[in-house]
Amino acid sequence: MSAAHQSLLVPADTPVHHLAPQCKVAATALFVLAVAATPTGEYWPYLWYLLLLAAVAALARLPPLTLSRRLLVEVPFLLFVLALPIFDGPPSLTVLGVGLSVPGLHAATTIALKATFGLLATGILAATTPPPEIITGLERLRVPRVFTAVAAFMVRYTEVLAAELARMRIAAICRGGKARWLWQVRDVTAGLGALVVRSFERGERVYLAMVSRGYTGALPTALTGVAASRVAWAGALAMPALAAIGTVLAS
Amino acid sequence: MHIPDGFVSPAVAITGAAVAVAGLGMCVRRTQLELTGRQLPLAGLVAAFFLVLEAPIIPVAVGTSGHLLGGTLAVALLGPWLGPVVITVVTVIQALFAGDGGLSTLGVNVVNLALVPAAVGYPVLLGLRRVLPRGPTSTSVAAGLAAAVSVLTAAVLFTAEYAVGGAAGVPTGTIAVSTIGVYALVAVVEAVVTALVVRGLLALRADLVQVAS
């Protein structure tokens, strides 16, 4: 998880960073579920969720700009949401000559808000927890071994693959290769095939080295983390519990 | 195609999660029997491959806005049980790190992206291989057609999920036309890419392609 993913981490020495990953993963998931269950047309709970997220972000000493930059991935989706008030049912009010429907406006606002809060919550998780720790956390949450083993290999190989891909792209550009149109797709896919084979042969060697050092499909317990204390669980789950109070009061 | 939080009703999200858990549970039971030696690193590599290729920083080479969905490719390389596991891992990591798709809608996304290629694409692939003459070219053509069918099925399913429990009241017809229209184009690209990657791999390392044997 090089460039694209590692940069999400904001290293710091805070209770949120030190919290056991399984607690953080569970708390994030529950918080997002609480937000997603908020009924349409109620807006005050989002203020409450924002307050909770802001408290956690402040505790983790995350710069607000870093978190909000994450919201950029939402832009194409927001363009779609913008269309809702225009096409959703008969127009009941007119703004700047465009007929808008009130239910459509409510739906669009609610969808955009929920997606935004999902992004902010997972953003805090990603900013305070490195990917290998998240996999450890998932393992602790009894996620089947196949998933965590595949995920661990994925983390291991992403770096190799990204470097290999960059190398091959530079080589292609040097030779004047510039795949832009559909009829050049053969260059791209042949390149992809070569990339898979090159990376797999490297990955195979990595795997054989691991097996010869005693890898059996699971990491040693020293690396798979420890059980979280009750205090850690209570602290982590307080956040989604407070959010859920807002959700229940709104519905 | 990754559905964000709040886009479908909680009922649809929960149903999706239940179907995803049931389907993946079956996959896990079957993979544990056959998870030997090289399957595991290959699965990890395929997952890393999708993650890198679907990262928004890398421009999609063929000039469309849709990125490779890859479900059918994963199924063709790893089989119908391990393939969905790999796509699920990628979907979860994308939701957690890249903000692509919501956590509460994870189940629905897993059904559309991981289970459809295994449940629809793989039988189509096997059926086509039986009809077409033997050989690497017809295997890759079959994989490409199966990929197109999977993408279109996912688009239809997405429309159905929206019709049942969409959080907005846009007429289903509008959504159906726009989604299926866009994904018809994506299906063509996906088919071409899948077929060519499978063809390339069959030529270079046929032992890495599960459907080759």
CSV table of C-alpha atoms in Angstrom, one decimal:
chain,number,residue,atom,x,y,z
A,1,MET,CA,0.0,0.0,0.0
A,2,SER,CA,2.5,2.5,-1.1
A,3,ALA,CA,1.9,6.0,-2.4
A,4,ALA,CA,-1.9,5.8,-2.6
A,5,HIS,CA,-2.6,4.3,0.8
A,6,GLN,CA,0.4,4.7,3.1
A,7,SER,CA,0.1,8.5,2.8
A,8,LEU,CA,-3.3,8.3,4.5
A,9,LEU,CA,-1.5,7.5,7.8
A,10,VAL,CA,-0.9,10.5,10.0
A,11,PRO,CA,1.6,9.3,12.6
A,12,ALA,CA,1.2,10.7,16.1
A,13,ASP,CA,1.4,9.6,19.7
A,14,THR,CA,-2.2,9.7,20.8
A,15,PRO,CA,-4.7,7.3,22.6
A,16,VAL,CA,-6.5,6.9,19.3
A,17,HIS,CA,-3.4,5.7,17.5
A,18,HIS,CA,-2.5,3.3,20.4
A,19,LEU,CA,-6.0,1.8,20.7
A,20,ALA,CA,-6.2,-1.9,19.7
A,21,PRO,CA,-7.0,-2.1,16.0
A,22,GLN,CA,-9.9,-4.5,16.5
A,23,CYS,CA,-11.7,-1.9,18.7
A,24,LYS,CA,-11.1,0.8,16.1
A,25,VAL,CA,-12.4,-1.3,13.2
A,26,ALA,CA,-15.5,-2.3,15.1
A,27,ALA,CA,-16.2,1.2,16.3
A,28,THR,CA,-15.9,2.6,12.8
A,29,ALA,CA,-18.2,0.0,11.3
A,30,LEU,CA,-20.8,0.6,14.0
A,31,PHE,CA,-20.6,4.4,13.7
A,32,VAL,CA,-21.1,4.2,9.9
A,33,LEU,CA,-24.1,1.9,10.4
A,34,ALA,CA,-25.6,4.3,13.0
A,35,VAL,CA,-25.3,7.2,10.5
A,36,ALA,CA,-26.7,5.1,7.6
A,37,ALA,CA,-29.8,4.3,9.7
A,38,THR,CA,-30.7,8.0,10.2
A,39,PRO,CA,-34.1,8.6,8.7
A,40,THR,CA,-34.4,10.9,5.6
A,41,GLY,CA,-35.4,14.5,6.3
A,42,GLU,CA,-33.8,14.7,9.8
A,43,TYR,CA,-30.8,16.9,9.8
A,44,TRP,CA,-29.9,17.7,13.5
A,45,PRO,CA,-28.3,14.2,14.1
A,46,TYR,CA,-25.6,15.0,11.6
A,47,LEU,CA,-24.5,17.9,13.8
A,48,TRP,CA,-24.2,15.4,16.7
A,49,TYR,CA,-22.2,13.0,14.5
A,50,LEU,CA,-20.0,15.8,13.3
A,51,LEU,CA,-19.3,16.8,17.0
A,52,LEU,CA,-18.4,13.1,17.8
A,53,LEU,CA,-16.1,12.8,14.8
A,54,ALA,CA,-14.5,16.2,15.6
A,55,ALA,CA,-13.8,15.1,19.1
A,56,VAL,CA,-12.1,11.9,18.0
A,57,ALA,CA,-10.2,13.7,15.3
A,58,ALA,CA,-9.0,16.3,17.9
A,59,LEU,CA,-8.0,13.5,20.3
A,60,ALA,CA,-6.0,11.9,17.4
A,61,ARG,CA,-4.6,15.3,16.5
A,62,LEU,CA,-5.5,15.0,12.9
A,63,PRO,CA,-5.3,18.2,10.8
A,64,PRO,CA,-8.9,18.9,9.5
A,65,LEU,CA,-7.5,19.6,6.0
A,66,THR,CA,-6.1,16.1,5.6
A,67,LEU,CA,-9.4,14.6,6.5
A,68,SER,CA,-11.4,16.9,4.2
A,69,ARG,CA,-9.1,16.2,1.2
A,70,ARG,CA,-10.4,12.7,1.4
A,71,LEU,CA,-13.9,14.0,0.4
A,72,LEU,CA,-12.6,14.6,-3.1
A,73,VAL,CA,-13.4,11.0,-4.1
A,74,GLU,CA,-17.0,11.9,-3.6
A,75,VAL,CA,-17.1,14.5,-6.3
A,76,PRO,CA,-18.3,12.3,-9.3
A,77,PHE,CA,-20.9,10.8,-7.1
A,78,LEU,CA,-22.1,14.2,-5.9
A,79,LEU,CA,-22.7,15.2,-9.5
A,80,PHE,CA,-25.1,12.3,-9.8
A,81,VAL,CA,-26.8,13.2,-6.5
A,82,LEU,CA,-27.3,16.8,-7.8
A,83,ALA,CA,-29.6,15.3,-10.5
A,84,LEU,CA,-32.0,13.9,-8.0
A,85,PRO,CA,-34.0,17.1,-7.2
A,86,ILE,CA,-34.4,17.7,-10.9
A,87,PHE,CA,-35.7,14.3,-11.9
A,88,ASP,CA,-37.4,13.2,-8.7
A,89,GLY,CA,-41.1,13.6,-9.2
A,90,PRO,CA,-43.0,16.8,-10.2
A,91,PRO,CA,-41.2,20.1,-9.4
A,92,SER,CA,-42.7,21.9,-6.5
A,93,LEU,CA,-40.4,24.9,-6.2
A,94,THR,CA,-38.3,26.9,-8.7
A,95,VAL,CA,-34.8,28.0,-8.1
A,96,LEU,CA,-33.0,30.0,-10.8
A,97,GLY,CA,-35.6,28.8,-13.4
A,98,VAL,CA,-35.0,25.1,-12.6
A,99,GLY,CA,-37.9,23.1,-11.2
A,100,LEU,CA,-36.9,21.2,-8.1
A,101,SER,CA,-38.9,18.7,-6.1
A,102,VAL,CA,-38.8,18.8,-2.3
A,103,PRO,CA,-38.5,15.0,-1.7
A,104,GLY,CA,-35.7,14.9,-4.2
A,105,LEU,CA,-33.9,17.6,-2.4
A,106,HIS,CA,-34.3,15.7,0.9
A,107,ALA,CA,-33.1,12.5,-0.7
A,108,ALA,CA,-30.1,14.2,-2.3
A,109,THR,CA,-29.0,15.9,0.9
A,110,THR,CA,-29.4,12.8,3.0
A,111,ILE,CA,-27.4,10.6,0.6
A,112,ALA,CA,-24.6,13.2,0.3
A,113,LEU,CA,-24.5,13.6,4.1
A,114,LYS,CA,-24.3,9.8,4.8
A,115,ALA,CA,-21.6,9.3,2.2
A,116,THR,CA,-19.6,12.2,3.6
A,117,PHE,CA,-19.8,10.8,7.2
A,118,GLY,CA,-18.8,7.3,6.0
A,119,LEU,CA,-15.8,8.8,4.3
A,120,LEU,CA,-14.8,10.9,7.4
A,121,ALA,CA,-15.2,7.9,9.7
A,122,THR,CA,-13.1,5.6,7.6
A,123,GLY,CA,-10.7,8.5,7.0
A,124,ILE,CA,-10.0,8.7,10.8
A,125,LEU,CA,-9.5,4.9,10.9
A,126,ALA,CA,-7.0,5.0,8.0
A,127,ALA,CA,-5.2,8.0,9.4
A,128,THR,CA,-4.6,6.4,12.7
A,129,THR,CA,-4.1,2.7,11.8
A,130,PRO,CA,-1.5,1.3,9.4
A,131,PRO,CA,-3.0,-1.4,7.0
A,132,PRO,CA,-1.2,-4.4,8.6
A,133,GLU,CA,-2.7,-3.5,11.9
A,134,ILE,CA,-6.2,-3.3,10.4
A,135,ILE,CA,-5.7,-6.8,9.1
A,136,THR,CA,-4.6,-7.9,12.6
A,137,GLY,CA,-7.7,-6.2,13.9
A,138,LEU,CA,-9.9,-8.1,11.4
A,139,GLU,CA,-8.3,-11.4,12.4
A,140,ARG,CA,-9.0,-10.6,16.1
A,141,LEU,CA,-12.7,-9.9,15.1
A,142,ARG,CA,-12.8,-13.6,13.9
A,143,VAL,CA,-12.8,-12.8,10.2
A,144,PRO,CA,-12.0,-16.2,8.4
A,145,ARG,CA,-8.3,-16.9,7.9
A,146,VAL,CA,-8.6,-17.0,4.1
A,147,PHE,CA,-9.6,-13.3,4.0
A,148,THR,CA,-6.8,-12.1,6.3
A,149,ALA,CA,-4.2,-14.3,4.6
A,150,VAL,CA,-5.2,-13.0,1.2
A,151,ALA,CA,-5.3,-9.4,2.6
A,152,ALA,CA,-1.8,-9.8,4.1
A,153,PHE,CA,-0.4,-11.1,0.8
A,154,MET,CA,-2.1,-8.2,-0.9
A,155,VAL,CA,-0.4,-5.6,1.4
A,156,ARG,CA,2.9,-7.4,0.8
A,157,TYR,CA,2.6,-7.4,-3.0
A,158,THR,CA,1.0,-4.0,-3.6
A,159,GLU,CA,4.4,-2.3,-3.1
A,160,VAL,CA,6.1,-4.7,-5.5
A,161,LEU,CA,3.4,-4.3,-8.0
A,162,ALA,CA,3.3,-0.5,-7.9
A,163,ALA,CA,7.0,-0.3,-8.4
A,164,GLU,CA,7.0,-2.8,-11.2
A,165,LEU,CA,4.1,-0.9,-12.9
A,166,ALA,CA,5.9,2.4,-12.6
A,167,ARG,CA,9.0,0.9,-14.1
A,168,MET,CA,7.1,-0.6,-17.0
A,169,ARG,CA,5.1,2.6,-17.7
A,170,ILE,CA,8.3,4.6,-17.8
A,171,ALA,CA,9.8,2.1,-20.2
A,172,ALA,CA,6.7,2.3,-22.4
A,173,ILE,CA,6.8,6.1,-22.4
A,174,CYS,CA,10.5,6.1,-23.3
A,175,ARG,CA,9.6,4.0,-26.4
A,176,GLY,CA,6.9,6.4,-27.4
A,177,GLY,CA,4.1,4.1,-26.1
A,178,LYS,CA,1.0,6.1,-25.1
A,179,ALA,CA,-2.2,4.0,-24.8
A,180,ARG,CA,-5.1,6.3,-25.3
A,181,TRP,CA,-7.5,4.7,-27.7
A,182,LEU,CA,-9.4,1.5,-27.8
A,183,TRP,CA,-7.4,0.0,-30.7
A,184,GLN,CA,-4.2,0.4,-28.6
A,185,VAL,CA,-5.8,-1.9,-25.9
A,186,ARG,CA,-3.6,-4.8,-27.0
A,187,ASP,CA,-0.4,-2.9,-25.8
A,188,VAL,CA,-2.1,-2.3,-22.4
A,189,THR,CA,-3.3,-5.8,-21.8
A,190,ALA,CA,-0.1,-7.4,-23.0
A,191,GLY,CA,1.7,-5.1,-20.6
A,192,LEU,CA,-0.7,-6.1,-17.8
A,193,GLY,CA,-0.1,-9.8,-18.6
A,194,ALA,CA,3.7,-9.3,-18.4
A,195,LEU,CA,3.2,-7.3,-15.2
A,196,VAL,CA,1.2,-10.2,-13.6
A,197,VAL,CA,3.8,-12.8,-14.6
A,198,ARG,CA,6.8,-10.6,-13.5
A,199,SER,CA,5.2,-9.8,-10.2
A,200,PHE,CA,4.0,-13.3,-9.6
A,201,GLU,CA,7.4,-14.8,-10.2
A,202,ARG,CA,8.8,-12.4,-7.7
A,203,GLY,CA,5.9,-13.1,-5.3
A,204,GLU,CA,6.5,-16.9,-5.7
A,205,ARG,CA,10.1,-16.4,-4.5
A,206,VAL,CA,8.8,-14.3,-1.5
A,207,TYR,CA,6.4,-17.1,-0.6
A,208,LEU,CA,8.9,-19.9,-0.9
A,209,ALA,CA,11.2,-17.9,1.4
A,210,MET,CA,8.4,-17.5,3.9
A,211,VAL,CA,7.5,-21.2,3.8
A,212,SER,CA,11.1,-22.2,4.3
A,213,ARG,CA,11.2,-20.0,7.4
A,214,GLY,CA,8.1,-21.8,8.8
A,215,TYR,CA,5.1,-19.9,7.4
A,216,THR,CA,2.0,-22.0,7.7
A,217,GLY,CA,-0.8,-19.6,6.7
A,218,ALA,CA,-1.0,-17.6,9.9
A,219,LEU,CA,1.3,-15.1,11.4
A,220,PRO,CA,2.9,-15.9,14.7
A,221,THR,CA,0.8,-14.7,17.7
A,222,ALA,CA,3.4,-12.1,18.5
A,223,LEU,CA,2.4,-10.3,15.3
A,224,THR,CA,-1.3,-10.9,15.4
A,225,GLY,CA,-1.8,-8.5,18.3
A,226,VAL,CA,-3.2,-9.1,21.8
A,227,ALA,CA,-6.7,-9.1,23.2
A,228,ALA,CA,-8.0,-5.6,23.9
A,229,SER,CA,-8.8,-4.7,27.5
A,230,ARG,CA,-12.3,-4.0,28.6
A,231,VAL,CA,-11.4,-0.3,29.0
A,232,ALA,CA,-10.2,-0.2,25.4
A,233,TRP,CA,-13.4,-1.7,24.2
A,234,ALA,CA,-15.6,0.5,26.3
A,235,GLY,CA,-13.7,3.6,25.2
A,236,ALA,CA,-13.9,2.6,21.5
A,237,LEU,CA,-17.6,1.6,21.6
A,238,ALA,CA,-18.7,4.7,23.5
A,239,MET,CA,-18.4,6.7,20.3
A,240,PRO,CA,-20.8,4.6,18.1
A,241,ALA,CA,-23.1,4.2,21.1
A,242,LEU,CA,-23.4,8.0,21.5
A,243,ALA,CA,-24.0,8.2,17.7
A,244,ALA,CA,-26.7,5.6,18.0
A,245,ILE,CA,-28.5,7.6,20.7
A,246,GLY,CA,-28.8,10.4,18.1
A,247,THR,CA,-30.1,8.0,15.5
A,248,VAL,CA,-32.7,6.6,17.9
A,249,LEU,CA,-33.9,10.0,19.0
A,250,ALA,CA,-34.3,11.1,15.4
A,251,SER,CA,-36.4,8.1,14.3
B,1,MET,CA,-20.2,1.0,-9.2
B,2,HIS,CA,-19.3,0.9,-5.5
B,3,ILE,CA,-22.5,2.0,-3.8
B,4,PRO,CA,-21.8,4.6,-1.1
B,5,ASP,CA,-23.4,4.8,2.4
B,6,GLY,CA,-27.0,6.0,2.4
B,7,PHE,CA,-27.7,5.2,-1.3
B,8,VAL,CA,-30.0,2.3,-0.6
B,9,SER,CA,-32.4,1.7,2.3
B,10,PRO,CA,-31.2,-0.1,5.4
B,11,ALA,CA,-33.5,-3.1,4.5
B,12,VAL,CA,-31.6,-3.5,1.1
B,13,ALA,CA,-28.3,-3.1,2.8
B,14,ILE,CA,-29.1,-5.7,5.4
B,15,THR,CA,-30.4,-8.1,2.8
B,16,GLY,CA,-27.3,-7.6,0.7
B,17,ALA,CA,-25.1,-8.3,3.8
B,18,ALA,CA,-27.0,-11.5,4.6
B,19,VAL,CA,-26.7,-12.7,1.0
B,20,ALA,CA,-23.0,-11.7,0.9
B,21,VAL,CA,-22.3,-13.5,4.2
B,22,ALA,CA,-24.1,-16.7,3.1
B,23,GLY,CA,-22.3,-16.7,-0.3
B,24,LEU,CA,-18.9,-15.9,1.1
B,25,GLY,CA,-19.4,-18.5,3.9
B,26,MET,CA,-19.8,-21.1,1.1
B,27,CYS,CA,-16.7,-19.8,-0.6
B,28,VAL,CA,-14.7,-20.0,2.6
B,29,ARG,CA,-15.7,-23.6,3.2
B,30,ARG,CA,-14.7,-24.6,-0.3
B,31,THR,CA,-11.4,-22.7,-0.4
B,32,GLN,CA,-10.1,-24.1,2.8
B,33,LEU,CA,-10.2,-27.5,1.2
B,34,GLU,CA,-8.2,-26.5,-1.8
B,35,LEU,CA,-6.0,-23.7,-0.4
B,36,THR,CA,-2.6,-25.2,-1.0
B,37,GLY,CA,0.8,-23.9,-1.9
B,38,ARG,CA,0.7,-21.4,-4.7
B,39,GLN,CA,-3.0,-20.6,-4.6
B,40,LEU,CA,-2.5,-18.2,-1.6
B,41,PRO,CA,0.2,-16.0,-3.0
B,42,LEU,CA,-1.5,-15.9,-6.4
B,43,ALA,CA,-4.7,-14.8,-4.7
B,44,GLY,CA,-2.8,-12.1,-2.9
B,45,LEU,CA,-1.1,-11.0,-6.1
B,46,VAL,CA,-4.4,-10.8,-7.9
B,47,ALA,CA,-5.8,-8.7,-5.1
B,48,ALA,CA,-2.8,-6.4,-5.1
B,49,PHE,CA,-3.2,-6.2,-8.9
B,50,PHE,CA,-6.8,-5.0,-8.7
B,51,LEU,CA,-6.0,-2.6,-5.9
B,52,VAL,CA,-3.2,-0.9,-7.8
B,53,LEU,CA,-5.1,-0.8,-11.1
B,54,GLU,CA,-8.2,0.6,-9.6
B,55,ALA,CA,-6.4,3.3,-7.6
B,56,PRO,CA,-7.8,6.6,-8.8
B,57,ILE,CA,-4.2,8.0,-9.4
B,58,ILE,CA,-3.7,5.7,-12.3
B,59,PRO,CA,-5.5,6.9,-15.4
B,60,VAL,CA,-7.7,4.3,-17.0
B,61,ALA,CA,-5.8,3.5,-20.3
B,62,VAL,CA,-8.7,2.9,-22.6
B,63,GLY,CA,-10.3,6.3,-22.3
B,64,THR,CA,-13.5,5.5,-20.3
B,65,SER,CA,-14.3,6.6,-16.8
B,66,GLY,CA,-15.1,3.1,-15.6
B,67,HIS,CA,-12.2,1.1,-14.1
B,68,LEU,CA,-11.8,-2.7,-14.5
B,69,LEU,CA,-14.2,-4.5,-12.2
B,70,GLY,CA,-12.2,-7.6,-12.6
B,71,GLY,CA,-14.6,-10.1,-11.0
B,72,THR,CA,-14.7,-12.5,-13.9
B,73,LEU,CA,-10.9,-12.2,-14.4
B,74,ALA,CA,-10.4,-13.2,-10.8
B,75,VAL,CA,-12.9,-16.1,-11.1
B,76,ALA,CA,-11.1,-17.3,-14.3
B,77,LEU,CA,-7.7,-17.2,-12.7
B,78,LEU,CA,-8.6,-18.5,-9.2
B,79,GLY,CA,-11.8,-20.4,-9.6
B,80,PRO,CA,-15.4,-19.7,-8.4
B,81,TRP,CA,-14.5,-20.0,-4.7
B,82,LEU,CA,-11.3,-18.1,-4.2
B,83,GLY,CA,-12.1,-15.5,-6.8
B,84,PRO,CA,-15.0,-13.9,-4.8
B,85,VAL,CA,-12.8,-14.0,-1.6
B,86,VAL,CA,-10.2,-11.9,-3.4
B,87,ILE,CA,-12.7,-9.4,-4.8
B,88,THR,CA,-14.3,-9.1,-1.4
B,89,VAL,CA,-10.9,-8.3,0.2
B,90,VAL,CA,-10.3,-5.6,-2.4
B,91,THR,CA,-13.7,-4.1,-1.9
B,92,VAL,CA,-13.3,-4.0,1.9
B,93,ILE,CA,-9.9,-2.4,1.6
B,94,GLN,CA,-11.2,0.1,-0.9
B,95,ALA,CA,-14.1,1.1,1.4
B,96,LEU,CA,-11.7,1.5,4.4
B,97,PHE,CA,-8.8,3.3,2.7
B,98,ALA,CA,-9.9,4.7,-0.6
B,99,GLY,CA,-13.4,5.7,0.4
B,100,ASP,CA,-14.8,3.8,-2.6
B,101,GLY,CA,-18.1,2.4,-1.6
B,102,GLY,CA,-19.7,2.6,1.9
B,103,LEU,CA,-19.2,0.3,4.9
B,104,SER,CA,-23.0,-0.1,5.5
B,105,THR,CA,-23.5,-1.0,1.8
B,106,LEU,CA,-20.5,-3.4,1.8
B,107,GLY,CA,-22.9,-6.4,1.5
B,108,VAL,CA,-24.6,-5.1,-1.6
B,109,ASN,CA,-21.3,-4.2,-3.2
B,110,VAL,CA,-19.9,-7.7,-2.5
B,111,VAL,CA,-23.0,-9.3,-4.0
B,112,ASN,CA,-22.7,-7.1,-7.2
B,113,LEU,CA,-19.0,-7.3,-7.7
B,114,ALA,CA,-17.8,-10.6,-6.1
B,115,LEU,CA,-20.7,-13.0,-6.1
B,116,VAL,CA,-22.2,-12.2,-9.5
B,117,PRO,CA,-19.1,-13.2,-11.4
B,118,ALA,CA,-18.9,-16.5,-9.6
B,119,ALA,CA,-22.6,-17.3,-9.8
B,120,VAL,CA,-23.3,-16.0,-13.3
B,121,GLY,CA,-19.9,-15.4,-15.0
B,122,TYR,CA,-18.3,-18.7,-14.2
B,123,PRO,CA,-21.2,-20.9,-15.4
B,124,VAL,CA,-21.3,-18.8,-18.6
B,125,LEU,CA,-17.6,-19.3,-19.0
B,126,LEU,CA,-17.8,-23.1,-18.5
B,127,GLY,CA,-20.8,-23.3,-20.8
B,128,LEU,CA,-19.1,-21.3,-23.6
B,129,ARG,CA,-15.9,-23.4,-23.3
B,130,ARG,CA,-18.0,-26.5,-23.9
B,131,VAL,CA,-19.6,-25.1,-27.0
B,132,LEU,CA,-16.4,-23.4,-28.5
B,133,PRO,CA,-13.6,-25.4,-29.9
B,134,ARG,CA,-10.7,-26.2,-27.5
B,135,GLY,CA,-7.8,-23.9,-27.4
B,136,PRO,CA,-6.4,-20.8,-25.6
B,137,THR,CA,-8.1,-18.4,-28.0
B,138,SER,CA,-11.6,-19.7,-27.4
B,139,THR,CA,-10.9,-19.9,-23.6
B,140,SER,CA,-10.1,-16.2,-23.6
B,141,VAL,CA,-13.1,-15.4,-25.8
B,142,ALA,CA,-15.3,-17.3,-23.4
B,143,ALA,CA,-13.8,-15.4,-20.4
B,144,GLY,CA,-14.4,-12.1,-22.2
B,145,LEU,CA,-18.0,-12.9,-23.0
B,146,ALA,CA,-18.5,-14.1,-19.4
B,147,ALA,CA,-17.1,-10.8,-18.2
B,148,ALA,CA,-19.5,-8.9,-20.3
B,149,VAL,CA,-22.5,-11.0,-19.0
B,150,SER,CA,-21.3,-10.5,-15.4
B,151,VAL,CA,-21.0,-6.7,-15.8
B,152,LEU,CA,-24.5,-6.4,-17.4
B,153,THR,CA,-26.0,-8.7,-14.7
B,154,ALA,CA,-24.4,-6.5,-12.0
B,155,ALA,CA,-25.9,-3.4,-13.7
B,156,VAL,CA,-29.3,-5.0,-13.8
B,157,LEU,CA,-29.0,-6.1,-10.2
B,158,PHE,CA,-27.9,-2.6,-9.2
B,159,THR,CA,-31.1,-1.2,-10.9
B,160,ALA,CA,-33.2,-3.8,-9.1
B,161,GLU,CA,-31.6,-3.0,-5.7
B,162,TYR,CA,-32.3,0.7,-6.4
B,163,ALA,CA,-35.9,-0.1,-7.5
B,164,VAL,CA,-36.6,-2.0,-4.3
B,165,GLY,CA,-34.9,0.2,-1.8
B,166,GLY,CA,-33.3,3.3,-3.4
B,167,ALA,CA,-33.1,6.2,-1.0
B,168,ALA,CA,-34.2,8.6,-3.7
B,169,GLY,CA,-37.4,8.7,-5.7
B,170,VAL,CA,-35.9,9.0,-9.2
B,171,PRO,CA,-38.0,6.9,-11.6
B,172,THR,CA,-36.5,3.4,-11.9
B,173,GLY,CA,-36.7,3.8,-15.7
B,174,THR,CA,-34.4,6.7,-15.7
B,175,ILE,CA,-31.9,4.9,-13.5
B,176,ALA,CA,-32.2,1.7,-15.5
B,177,VAL,CA,-31.5,3.5,-18.8
B,178,SER,CA,-28.6,5.4,-17.5
B,179,THR,CA,-27.0,2.6,-15.5
B,180,ILE,CA,-27.4,-0.2,-18.0
B,181,GLY,CA,-26.4,2.2,-20.9
B,182,VAL,CA,-23.2,3.2,-19.2
B,183,TYR,CA,-22.4,-0.3,-18.2
B,184,ALA,CA,-23.0,-1.7,-21.6
B,185,LEU,CA,-20.0,0.3,-22.6
B,186,VAL,CA,-18.1,-0.8,-19.5
B,187,ALA,CA,-19.0,-4.4,-20.4
B,188,VAL,CA,-17.4,-4.1,-23.8
B,189,VAL,CA,-14.2,-2.8,-22.3
B,190,GLU,CA,-14.2,-5.3,-19.5
B,191,ALA,CA,-14.8,-8.1,-22.0
B,192,VAL,CA,-11.8,-7.0,-24.2
B,193,VAL,CA,-9.5,-6.5,-21.3
B,194,THR,CA,-10.4,-9.8,-19.6
B,195,ALA,CA,-10.1,-11.8,-22.9
B,196,LEU,CA,-6.7,-10.3,-23.7
B,197,VAL,CA,-5.3,-10.7,-20.1
B,198,VAL,CA,-6.4,-14.3,-20.1
B,199,ARG,CA,-5.0,-14.9,-23.6
B,200,GLY,CA,-1.7,-13.3,-22.6
B,201,LEU,CA,-1.4,-15.3,-19.4
B,202,LEU,CA,-2.3,-18.6,-21.2
B,203,ALA,CA,0.5,-17.9,-23.6
B,204,LEU,CA,3.0,-17.0,-20.9
B,205,ARG,CA,2.1,-19.0,-17.8
B,206,ALA,CA,-0.9,-21.2,-18.5
B,207,ASP,CA,-0.6,-22.8,-15.0
B,208,LEU,CA,-1.8,-19.6,-13.4
B,209,VAL,CA,-5.2,-19.7,-15.1
B,210,GLN,CA,-7.6,-22.0,-13.3
B,211,VAL,CA,-10.0,-22.4,-16.3
B,212,ALA,CA,-7.1,-23.5,-18.6
B,213,SER,CA,-6.9,-27.0,-17.0
